[in-house]
GROMACS .gro file of C-alpha atoms in nm:
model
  385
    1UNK     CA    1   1.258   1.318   1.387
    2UNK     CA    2   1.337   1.602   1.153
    3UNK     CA    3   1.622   1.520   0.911
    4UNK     CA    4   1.663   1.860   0.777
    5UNK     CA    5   1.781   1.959   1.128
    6UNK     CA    6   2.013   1.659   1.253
    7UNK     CA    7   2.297   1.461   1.080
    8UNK     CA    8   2.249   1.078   1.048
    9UNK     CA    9   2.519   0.828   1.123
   10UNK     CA   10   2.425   0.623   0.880
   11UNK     CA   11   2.100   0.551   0.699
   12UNK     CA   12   1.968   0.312   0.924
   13UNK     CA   13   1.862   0.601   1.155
   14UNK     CA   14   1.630   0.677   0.834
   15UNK     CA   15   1.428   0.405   0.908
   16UNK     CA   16   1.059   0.453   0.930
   17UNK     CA   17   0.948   0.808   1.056
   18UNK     CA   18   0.714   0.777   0.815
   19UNK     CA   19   0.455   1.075   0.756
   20UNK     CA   20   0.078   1.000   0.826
   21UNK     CA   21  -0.106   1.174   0.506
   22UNK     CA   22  -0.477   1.314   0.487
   23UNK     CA   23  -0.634   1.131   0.221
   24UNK     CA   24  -0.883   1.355   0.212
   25UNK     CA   25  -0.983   1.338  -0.177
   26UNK     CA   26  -1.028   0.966  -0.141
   27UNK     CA   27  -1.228   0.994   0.151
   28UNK     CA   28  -1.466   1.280   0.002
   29UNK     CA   29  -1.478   1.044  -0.342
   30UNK     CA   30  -1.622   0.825  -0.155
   31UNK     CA   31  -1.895   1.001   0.060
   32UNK     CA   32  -1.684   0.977   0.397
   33UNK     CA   33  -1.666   1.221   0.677
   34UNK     CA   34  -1.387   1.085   0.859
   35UNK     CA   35  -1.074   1.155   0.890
   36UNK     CA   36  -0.861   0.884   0.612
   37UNK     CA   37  -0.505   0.853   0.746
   38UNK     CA   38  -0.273   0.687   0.502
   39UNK     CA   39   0.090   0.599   0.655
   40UNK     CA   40   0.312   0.614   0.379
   41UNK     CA   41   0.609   0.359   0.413
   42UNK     CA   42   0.736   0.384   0.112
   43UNK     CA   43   0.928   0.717   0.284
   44UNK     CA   44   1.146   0.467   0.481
   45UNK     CA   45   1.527   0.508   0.350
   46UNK     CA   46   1.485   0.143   0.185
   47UNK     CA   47   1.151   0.214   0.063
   48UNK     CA   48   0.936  -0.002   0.245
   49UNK     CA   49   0.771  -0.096   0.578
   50UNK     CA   50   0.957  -0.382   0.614
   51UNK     CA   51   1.303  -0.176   0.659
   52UNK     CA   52   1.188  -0.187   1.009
   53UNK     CA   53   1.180  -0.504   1.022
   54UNK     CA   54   1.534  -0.576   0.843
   55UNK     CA   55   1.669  -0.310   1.124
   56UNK     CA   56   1.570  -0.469   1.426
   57UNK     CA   57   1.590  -0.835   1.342
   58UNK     CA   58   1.984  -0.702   1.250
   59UNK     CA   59   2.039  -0.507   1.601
   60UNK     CA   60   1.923  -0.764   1.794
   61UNK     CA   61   2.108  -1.033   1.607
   62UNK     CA   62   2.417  -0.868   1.690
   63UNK     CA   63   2.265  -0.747   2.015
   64UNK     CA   64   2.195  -1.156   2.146
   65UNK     CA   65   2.539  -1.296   1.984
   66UNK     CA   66   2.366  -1.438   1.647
   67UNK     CA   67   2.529  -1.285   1.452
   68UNK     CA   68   2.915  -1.198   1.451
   69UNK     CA   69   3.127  -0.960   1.231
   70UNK     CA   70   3.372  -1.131   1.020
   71UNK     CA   71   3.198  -1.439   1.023
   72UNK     CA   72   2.829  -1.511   0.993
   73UNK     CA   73   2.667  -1.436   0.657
   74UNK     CA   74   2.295  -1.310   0.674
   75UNK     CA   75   2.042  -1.539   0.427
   76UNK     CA   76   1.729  -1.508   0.401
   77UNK     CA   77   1.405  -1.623   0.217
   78UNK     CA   78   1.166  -1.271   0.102
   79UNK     CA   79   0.925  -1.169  -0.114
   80UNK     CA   80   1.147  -0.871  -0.155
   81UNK     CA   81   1.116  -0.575   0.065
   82UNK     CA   82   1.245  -0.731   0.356
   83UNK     CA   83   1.565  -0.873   0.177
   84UNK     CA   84   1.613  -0.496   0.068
   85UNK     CA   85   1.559  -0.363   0.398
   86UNK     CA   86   1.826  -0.670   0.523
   87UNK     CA   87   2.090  -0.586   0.207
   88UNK     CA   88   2.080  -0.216   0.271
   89UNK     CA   89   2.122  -0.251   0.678
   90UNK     CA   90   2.411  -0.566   0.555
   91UNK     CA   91   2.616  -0.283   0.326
   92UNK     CA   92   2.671  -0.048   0.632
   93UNK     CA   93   2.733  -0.314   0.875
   94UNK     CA   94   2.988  -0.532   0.677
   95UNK     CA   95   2.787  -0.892   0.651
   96UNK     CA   96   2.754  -1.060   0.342
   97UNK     CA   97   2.386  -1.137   0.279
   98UNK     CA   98   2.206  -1.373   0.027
   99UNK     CA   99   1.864  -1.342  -0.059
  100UNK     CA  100   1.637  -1.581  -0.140
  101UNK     CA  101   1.278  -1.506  -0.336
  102UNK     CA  102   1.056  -1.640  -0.619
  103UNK     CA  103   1.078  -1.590  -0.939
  104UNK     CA  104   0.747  -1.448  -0.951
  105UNK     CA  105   0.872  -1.142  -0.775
  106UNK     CA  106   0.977  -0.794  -0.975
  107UNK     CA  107   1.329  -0.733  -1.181
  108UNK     CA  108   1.328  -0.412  -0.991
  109UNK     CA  109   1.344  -0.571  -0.657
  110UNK     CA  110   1.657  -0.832  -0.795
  111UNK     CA  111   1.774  -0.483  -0.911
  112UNK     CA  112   1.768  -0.320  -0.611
  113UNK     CA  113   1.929  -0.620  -0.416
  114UNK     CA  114   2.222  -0.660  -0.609
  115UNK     CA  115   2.288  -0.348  -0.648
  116UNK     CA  116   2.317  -0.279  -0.236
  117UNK     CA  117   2.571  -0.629  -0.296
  118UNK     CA  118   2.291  -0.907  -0.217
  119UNK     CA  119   2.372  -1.232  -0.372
  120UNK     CA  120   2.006  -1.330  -0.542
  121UNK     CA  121   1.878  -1.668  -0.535
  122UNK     CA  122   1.527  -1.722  -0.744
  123UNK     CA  123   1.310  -2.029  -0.699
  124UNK     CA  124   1.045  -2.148  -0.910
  125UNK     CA  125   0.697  -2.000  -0.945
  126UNK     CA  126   0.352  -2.221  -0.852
  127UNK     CA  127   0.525  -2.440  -0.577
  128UNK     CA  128   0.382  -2.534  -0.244
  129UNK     CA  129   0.525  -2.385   0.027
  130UNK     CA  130   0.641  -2.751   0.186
  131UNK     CA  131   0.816  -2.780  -0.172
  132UNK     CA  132   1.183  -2.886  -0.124
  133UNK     CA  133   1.235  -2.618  -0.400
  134UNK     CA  134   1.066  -2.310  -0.206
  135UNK     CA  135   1.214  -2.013  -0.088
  136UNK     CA  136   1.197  -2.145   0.227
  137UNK     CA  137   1.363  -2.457   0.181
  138UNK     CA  138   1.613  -2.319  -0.024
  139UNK     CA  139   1.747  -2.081   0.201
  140UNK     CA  140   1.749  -2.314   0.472
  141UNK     CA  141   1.992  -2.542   0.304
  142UNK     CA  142   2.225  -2.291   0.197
  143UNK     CA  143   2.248  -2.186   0.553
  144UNK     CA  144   2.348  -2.557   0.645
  145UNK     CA  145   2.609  -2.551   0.400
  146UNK     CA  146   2.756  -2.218   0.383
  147UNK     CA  147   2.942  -2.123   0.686
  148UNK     CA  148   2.837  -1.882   0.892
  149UNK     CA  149   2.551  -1.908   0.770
  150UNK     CA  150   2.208  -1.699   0.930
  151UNK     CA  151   1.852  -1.711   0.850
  152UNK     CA  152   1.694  -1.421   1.071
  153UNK     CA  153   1.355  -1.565   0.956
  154UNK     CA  154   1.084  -1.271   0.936
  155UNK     CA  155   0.833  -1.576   0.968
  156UNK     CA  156   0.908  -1.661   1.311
  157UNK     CA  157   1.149  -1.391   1.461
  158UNK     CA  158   0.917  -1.206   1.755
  159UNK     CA  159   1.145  -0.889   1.636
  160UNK     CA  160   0.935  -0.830   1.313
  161UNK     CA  161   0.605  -0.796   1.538
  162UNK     CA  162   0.816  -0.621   1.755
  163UNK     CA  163   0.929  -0.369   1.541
  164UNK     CA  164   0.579  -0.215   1.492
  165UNK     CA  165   0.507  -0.234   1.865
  166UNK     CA  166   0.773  -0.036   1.954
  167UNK     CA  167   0.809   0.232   1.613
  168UNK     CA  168   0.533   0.209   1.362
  169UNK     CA  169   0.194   0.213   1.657
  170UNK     CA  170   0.392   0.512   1.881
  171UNK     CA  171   0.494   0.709   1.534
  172UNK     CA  172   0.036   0.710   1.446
  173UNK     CA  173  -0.051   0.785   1.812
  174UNK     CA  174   0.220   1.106   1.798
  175UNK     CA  175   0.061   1.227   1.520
  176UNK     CA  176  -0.245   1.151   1.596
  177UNK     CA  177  -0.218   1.332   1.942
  178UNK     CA  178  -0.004   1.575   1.755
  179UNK     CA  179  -0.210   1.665   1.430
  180UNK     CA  180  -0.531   1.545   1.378
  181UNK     CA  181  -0.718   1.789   1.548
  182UNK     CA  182  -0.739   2.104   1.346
  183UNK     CA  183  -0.962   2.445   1.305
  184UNK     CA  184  -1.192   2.303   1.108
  185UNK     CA  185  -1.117   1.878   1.184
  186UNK     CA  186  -1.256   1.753   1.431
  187UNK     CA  187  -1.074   1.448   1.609
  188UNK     CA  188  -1.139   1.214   1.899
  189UNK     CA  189  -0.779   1.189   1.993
  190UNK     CA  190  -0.680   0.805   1.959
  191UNK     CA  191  -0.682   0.590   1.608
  192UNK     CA  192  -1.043   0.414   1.586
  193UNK     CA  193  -1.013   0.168   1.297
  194UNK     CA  194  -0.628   0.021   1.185
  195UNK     CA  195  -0.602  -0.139   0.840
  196UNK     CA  196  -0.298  -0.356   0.695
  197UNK     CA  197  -0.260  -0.616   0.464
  198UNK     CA  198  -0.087  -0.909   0.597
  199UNK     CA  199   0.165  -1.101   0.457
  200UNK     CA  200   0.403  -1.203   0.720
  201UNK     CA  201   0.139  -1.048   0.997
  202UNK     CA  202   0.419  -0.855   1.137
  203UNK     CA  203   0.254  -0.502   1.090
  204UNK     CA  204  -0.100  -0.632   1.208
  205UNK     CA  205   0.028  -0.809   1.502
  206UNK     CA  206   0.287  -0.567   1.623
  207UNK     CA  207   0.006  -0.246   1.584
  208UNK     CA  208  -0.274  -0.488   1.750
  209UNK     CA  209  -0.036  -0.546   2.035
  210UNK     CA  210   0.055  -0.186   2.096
  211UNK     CA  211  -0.308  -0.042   2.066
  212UNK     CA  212  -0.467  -0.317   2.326
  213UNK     CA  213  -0.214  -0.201   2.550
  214UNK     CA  214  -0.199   0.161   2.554
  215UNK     CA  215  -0.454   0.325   2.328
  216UNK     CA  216  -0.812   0.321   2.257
  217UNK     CA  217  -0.945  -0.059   2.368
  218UNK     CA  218  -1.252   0.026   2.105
  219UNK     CA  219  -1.026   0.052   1.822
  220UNK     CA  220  -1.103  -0.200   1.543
  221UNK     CA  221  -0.796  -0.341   1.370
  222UNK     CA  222  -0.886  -0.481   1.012
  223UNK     CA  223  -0.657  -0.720   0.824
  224UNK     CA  224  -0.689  -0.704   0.457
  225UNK     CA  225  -0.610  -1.050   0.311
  226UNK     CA  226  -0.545  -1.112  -0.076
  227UNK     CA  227  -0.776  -1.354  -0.264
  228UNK     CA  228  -0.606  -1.640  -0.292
  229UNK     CA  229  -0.431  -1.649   0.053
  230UNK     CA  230  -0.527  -1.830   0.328
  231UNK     CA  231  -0.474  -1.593   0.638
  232UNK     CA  232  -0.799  -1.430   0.716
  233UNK     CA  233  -1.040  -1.580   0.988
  234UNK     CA  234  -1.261  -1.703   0.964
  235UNK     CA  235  -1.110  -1.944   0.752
  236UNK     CA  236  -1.463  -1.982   0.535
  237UNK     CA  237  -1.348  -1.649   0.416
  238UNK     CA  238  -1.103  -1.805   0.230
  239UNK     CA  239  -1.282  -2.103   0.093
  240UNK     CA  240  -1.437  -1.915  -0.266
  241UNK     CA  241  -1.111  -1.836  -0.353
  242UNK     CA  242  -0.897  -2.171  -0.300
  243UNK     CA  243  -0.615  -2.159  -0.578
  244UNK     CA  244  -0.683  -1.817  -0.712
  245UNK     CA  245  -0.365  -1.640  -0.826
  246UNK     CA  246  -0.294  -1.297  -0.808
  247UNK     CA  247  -0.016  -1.020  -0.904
  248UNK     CA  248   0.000  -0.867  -0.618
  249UNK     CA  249   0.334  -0.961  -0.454
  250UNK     CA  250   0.474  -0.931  -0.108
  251UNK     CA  251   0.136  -1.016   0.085
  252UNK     CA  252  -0.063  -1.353   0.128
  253UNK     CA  253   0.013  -1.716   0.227
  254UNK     CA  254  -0.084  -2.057   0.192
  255UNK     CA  255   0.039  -2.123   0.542
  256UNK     CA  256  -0.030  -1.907   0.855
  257UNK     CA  257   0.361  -1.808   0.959
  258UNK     CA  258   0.438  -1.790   1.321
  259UNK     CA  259   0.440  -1.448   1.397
  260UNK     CA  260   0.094  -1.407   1.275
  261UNK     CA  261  -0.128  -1.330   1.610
  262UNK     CA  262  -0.411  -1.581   1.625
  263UNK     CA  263  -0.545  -1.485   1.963
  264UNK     CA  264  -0.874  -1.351   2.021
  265UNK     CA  265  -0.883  -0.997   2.091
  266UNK     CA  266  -0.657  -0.842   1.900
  267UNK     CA  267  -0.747  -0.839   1.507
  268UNK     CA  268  -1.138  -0.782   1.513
  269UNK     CA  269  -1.214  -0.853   1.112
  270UNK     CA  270  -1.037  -0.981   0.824
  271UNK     CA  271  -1.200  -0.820   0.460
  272UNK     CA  272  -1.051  -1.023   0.102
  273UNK     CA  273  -0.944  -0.835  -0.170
  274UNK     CA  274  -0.848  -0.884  -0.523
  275UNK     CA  275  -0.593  -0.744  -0.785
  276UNK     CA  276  -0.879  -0.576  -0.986
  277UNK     CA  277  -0.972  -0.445  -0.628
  278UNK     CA  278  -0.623  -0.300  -0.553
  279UNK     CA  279  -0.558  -0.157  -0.860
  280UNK     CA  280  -0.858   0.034  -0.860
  281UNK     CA  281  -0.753   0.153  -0.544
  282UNK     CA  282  -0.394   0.198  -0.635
  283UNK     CA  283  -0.499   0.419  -0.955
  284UNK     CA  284  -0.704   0.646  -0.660
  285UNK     CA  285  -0.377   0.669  -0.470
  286UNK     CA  286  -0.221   0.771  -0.778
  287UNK     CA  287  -0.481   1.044  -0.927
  288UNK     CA  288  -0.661   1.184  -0.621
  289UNK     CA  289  -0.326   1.191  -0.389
  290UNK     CA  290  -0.029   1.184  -0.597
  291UNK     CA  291   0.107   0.887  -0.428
  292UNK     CA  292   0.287   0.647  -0.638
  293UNK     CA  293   0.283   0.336  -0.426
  294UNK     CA  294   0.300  -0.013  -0.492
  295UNK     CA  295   0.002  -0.271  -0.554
  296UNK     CA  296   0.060  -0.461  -0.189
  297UNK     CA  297  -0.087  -0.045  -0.082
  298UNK     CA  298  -0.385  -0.066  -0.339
  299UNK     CA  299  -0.528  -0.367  -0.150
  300UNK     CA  300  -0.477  -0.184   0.201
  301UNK     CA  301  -0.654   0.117   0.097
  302UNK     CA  302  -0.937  -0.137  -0.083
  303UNK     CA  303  -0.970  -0.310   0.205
  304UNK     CA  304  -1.064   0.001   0.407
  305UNK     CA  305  -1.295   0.119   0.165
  306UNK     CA  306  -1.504  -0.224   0.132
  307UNK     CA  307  -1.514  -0.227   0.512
  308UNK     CA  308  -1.589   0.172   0.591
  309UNK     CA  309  -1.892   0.091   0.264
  310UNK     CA  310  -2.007  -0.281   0.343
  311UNK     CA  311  -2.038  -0.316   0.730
  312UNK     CA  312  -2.239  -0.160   0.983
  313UNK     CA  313  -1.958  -0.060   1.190
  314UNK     CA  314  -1.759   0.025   0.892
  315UNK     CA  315  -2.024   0.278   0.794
  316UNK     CA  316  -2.070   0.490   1.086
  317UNK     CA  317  -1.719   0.561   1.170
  318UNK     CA  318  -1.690   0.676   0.771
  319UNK     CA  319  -1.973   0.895   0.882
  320UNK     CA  320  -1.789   1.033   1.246
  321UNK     CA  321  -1.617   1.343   1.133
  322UNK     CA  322  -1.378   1.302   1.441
  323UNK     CA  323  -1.316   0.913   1.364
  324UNK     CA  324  -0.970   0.883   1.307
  325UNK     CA  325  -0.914   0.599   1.020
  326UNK     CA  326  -0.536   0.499   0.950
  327UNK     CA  327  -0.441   0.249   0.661
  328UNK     CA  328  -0.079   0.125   0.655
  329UNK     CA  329   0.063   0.139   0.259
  330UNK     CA  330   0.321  -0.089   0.264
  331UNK     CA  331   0.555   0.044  -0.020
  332UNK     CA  332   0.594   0.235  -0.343
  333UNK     CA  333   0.609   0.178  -0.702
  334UNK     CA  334   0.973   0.170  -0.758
  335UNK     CA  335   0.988  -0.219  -0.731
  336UNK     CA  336   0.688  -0.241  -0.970
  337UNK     CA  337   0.740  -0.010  -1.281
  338UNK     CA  338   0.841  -0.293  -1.537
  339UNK     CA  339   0.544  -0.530  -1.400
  340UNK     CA  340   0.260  -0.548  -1.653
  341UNK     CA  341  -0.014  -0.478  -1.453
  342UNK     CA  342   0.170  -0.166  -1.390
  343UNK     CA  343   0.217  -0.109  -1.750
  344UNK     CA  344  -0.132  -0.123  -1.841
  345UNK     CA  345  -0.241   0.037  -1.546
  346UNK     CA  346  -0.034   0.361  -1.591
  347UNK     CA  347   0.040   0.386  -1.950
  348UNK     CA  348  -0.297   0.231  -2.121
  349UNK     CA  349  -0.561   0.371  -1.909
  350UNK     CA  350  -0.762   0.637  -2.041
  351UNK     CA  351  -0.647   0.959  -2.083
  352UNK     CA  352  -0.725   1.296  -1.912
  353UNK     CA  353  -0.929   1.555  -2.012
  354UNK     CA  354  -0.678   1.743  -2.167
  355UNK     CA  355  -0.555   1.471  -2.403
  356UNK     CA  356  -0.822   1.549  -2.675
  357UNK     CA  357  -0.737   1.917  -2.614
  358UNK     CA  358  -0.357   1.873  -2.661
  359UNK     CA  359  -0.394   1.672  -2.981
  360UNK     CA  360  -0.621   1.936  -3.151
  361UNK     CA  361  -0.405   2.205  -3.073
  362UNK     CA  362  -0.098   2.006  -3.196
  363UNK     CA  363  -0.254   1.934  -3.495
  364UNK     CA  364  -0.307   2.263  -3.569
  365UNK     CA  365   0.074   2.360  -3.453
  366UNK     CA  366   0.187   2.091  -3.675
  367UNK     CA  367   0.004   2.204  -4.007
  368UNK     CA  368   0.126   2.530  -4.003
  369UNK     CA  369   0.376   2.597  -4.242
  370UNK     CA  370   0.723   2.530  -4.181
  371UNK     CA  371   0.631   2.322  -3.836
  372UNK     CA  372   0.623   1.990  -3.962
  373UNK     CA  373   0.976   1.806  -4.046
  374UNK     CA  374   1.009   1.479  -4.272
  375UNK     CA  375   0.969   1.181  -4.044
  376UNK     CA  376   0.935   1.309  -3.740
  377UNK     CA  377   0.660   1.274  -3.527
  378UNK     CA  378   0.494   1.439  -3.178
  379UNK     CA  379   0.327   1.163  -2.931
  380UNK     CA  380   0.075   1.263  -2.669
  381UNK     CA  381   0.018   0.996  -2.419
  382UNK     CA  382   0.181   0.735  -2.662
  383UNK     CA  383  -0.054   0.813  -3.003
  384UNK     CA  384   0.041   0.990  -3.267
  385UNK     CA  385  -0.067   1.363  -3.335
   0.00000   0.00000   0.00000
C-alpha cells in the first residue's frame, strides 16, 4: 500500500506494510553473498510487529461478539509492544484498556501506554510465571472483578499466529517476487531461510504456516531463542543456560505459550543468543544500516549471523548469491532510549574517526583570541575540548 497516494480512515489501516531492507553492508561485513533481507517492523504506525497482532485479535473480538462497545474493557498481560499495539487500536475504537507488564520492562513503553489512555499495571521482577503475582495472574483477576472485563490473551488467541499468516508471510513473498531480482542481484524467487526471535511464537508460527503452504517447501525457518528462555528445541539447547538473566525484553519464556507451533515440520532449527550477542548485532544495525531498532532486533539479526557462519547449511546459502535470507526485526529503539544497556551502548562506545579530528581542530578554534568565553565549554561526544 502506498500512503502517500491514499487517505487512511484511521491509523489502524497503518498497520504493518512494513518495507523489506537490503542489508547489504552487514552481509558484505561478514563475507556473505546472499541476499540479507531485514523486515523492519518498527515502520508499523505503533511501532512494532506486534501492532498486527493488537489489530486482529481487536477485529475479530468485535467480529465473534467478545467484545462489545460500551461495555467490555480490553486487559491484558504484555511485555509491552503488544499492549501498545492494543491501547493505540483501544483509542480509535472507544474501549477502555488496562495493561498489565513487569516491572522489568522500559519507562518508555509505560510512557507510551498511558499516553494513548492505557491504565498501567506493573508486577514484580524475578517471579515465576505460575506466581500468583505475575502478569499473568494479575490480569486475570482484574478481569474477574472488573466488569466487562476482556483478556484477548496473545498467549493462546490463534489470531496472533494468524496475523502473520495472513499479512506479515504475503507482504515478504510480494517483495520478494516483486524486488529481489535486480540488474546486477541475482534471486531465486521465493524466501530460502526465515529468522525470528520468539517470544510469544506468534511471528514464527504464523510465517512457518504460510511458507509450508504456499511457498518454497525447502525454506528453512530459524527461531532465535534468548539465553535464558526455555523455547528452543531441542530442549538440551536450553539446559547451559538455566536461570540466566538477560536485558533483552519482549522475547523469551520460561513456559512454552500455546500458540507456539510444536509440530514437526514447520520450524527446522532453533540458534540461542545472548545480550552481548544482540547488542553487537544491534550496534551493526545501527552503524552499517542506519537502523535504530530495538535490542529484541539485535538478537534476530545475531541469530542469523551465528547460523549463516556456524552450520553447514547456514554457510552455503550465505555463499548463494540468489539465496534470499529474510530476518524479522521486531521493533525500534524508541521504547529503549532510557535503558542502560542502551546508554552505554550508544553514548559510551568508542568514538568515530573523526572524534580525534574534531577535538584538535576545536582546540585550535578555541585558543584563538577572542574565541574562548569564561566558563563555557564545547563537548564532542560528551568530553571536554
Amino acid at each position: 500500500m502506498a500512503y502517500s497516494s491514499t487517505i487512511l480512515d484511521t491509523a489502524l489501516g497503518a498497520v504493518g506494510h512494513t518495507p523489506l531492507i537490503r542489508l547489504d553492508r552487514i552481509a558484505e561485513h561478514e563475507g556473505f553473498k546472499c541476499n540479507l533481507l531485514g523486515k523492519v517492523e518498527a515502520t508499523s504506525i505503533g511501532g512494532s510487529v506486534k501492532d498486527r497482532v493488537a489489530k486482529r485479535m481487536i477485529e475479530m473480538a468485535e467480529e465473534d461478539g467478545t467484545l462489545i462497545p460500551g461495555k467490555s474493557v480490553v486487559i491484558e498481560p504484555t511485555s509491552g509492544n503488544t499492549g501498545i499495539g492494543l491501547a493505540m487500536a483501544c483509542a480509535i475504537k472507544g474501549y477502555p484498556v488496562v495493561i498489565v507488564l513487569s516491572q522489568k520492562m522500559s519507562i518508555e513503553k509505560e510512557t507510551a501506554l498511558r499516553a494513548l489512555g492505557a491504565e498501567v499495571v506493573r508486577t514484580p521482577i524475578g517471579i515465576s510465571v505460575d506466581s500468583h503475582l505475575s502478569h499473568i495472574a494479575i490480569a486475570e483477576r482484574l478481569r474477574r472483578d472488573i466488569p466487562g472485563g476482556v483478556i484477548l490473551d496473545q498467549y493462546t488467541n490463534p489470531n496472533n499466529p494468524l496475523s502473520h499468516e495472513l499479512t506479515t508471510a504475503p507482504e515478504i513473498f510480494e517483495a520478494i517476487s516483486a524486488a529481489a531480482k535486480t540488474s546486477d542481484r541475482p534471486s531465486s524467487g521465493t524466501m530460502d531461510a526465515f529468522f525470528a526471535t520468539a517470544g510469544t511464537g506468534g511471528t514464527l508460527t504464523g510465517v512457518a504456516h504460510a511458507v509450508r503452504k504456499s511457498q518454497n517447501p525447502a525454506c528453512k525457518i530459524v527461531g532465535v531463542d534468548v539465553k535464558g528462555s526455555l523455547l528452543a528445541l531441542p530442549a538440551s539447547l536450553n539446559t547451559p543456560y538455566a536461570n540466566t538473566s538477560y536485558l533483552v525484553e519482549g522475547i523469551g519464556y520460561d513456559e512454552v505459550p500455546p500458540v507456539l507451533t510444536r509440530e514437526p515440520g514447520y520450524i527446522d532449527s532453533w540458534v540461542k543468543t545472548g545480550d552481548d550477542d544482540a547488542f553487537a548485532a544491534l550496534t551493526l544495525l545501527m552503524r552499517k544500516e542506519g537502523l535504530l531498532l530495538g535490542g529484541s532486533s539485535g538478537s534476530a539479526l545475531a541469530g542469523t549471523l551465528q547460523w549463516l557462519k556456524e552450520t553447514e547449511e547456514g554457510r552455503a546459502l550465505a555463499l548463494r548469491e540468489d539465496a534470499n535470507v529474510v530476518v524479522v526485526l521486531p521493533d525500534g529503539i524508541r521504547n529503549y532510549i532510557a535503558k542502560e544497556w542502551f546508554q552505554t551502548l550508544a553514548l559510551e562506545s568508542q568514538g568515530t574517526a573523526m572524534s580525534s579530528q574534531l577535538a584538535d581542530v576545536l582546540k585550535t578554534y578555541i585558543a584563538e583570541p577572542g574565541v574562548a568565553e569564561p566558563e563555557k565549554t564545547v563537548l564532542v561526544n560528551g568530553a571536554l575540548v
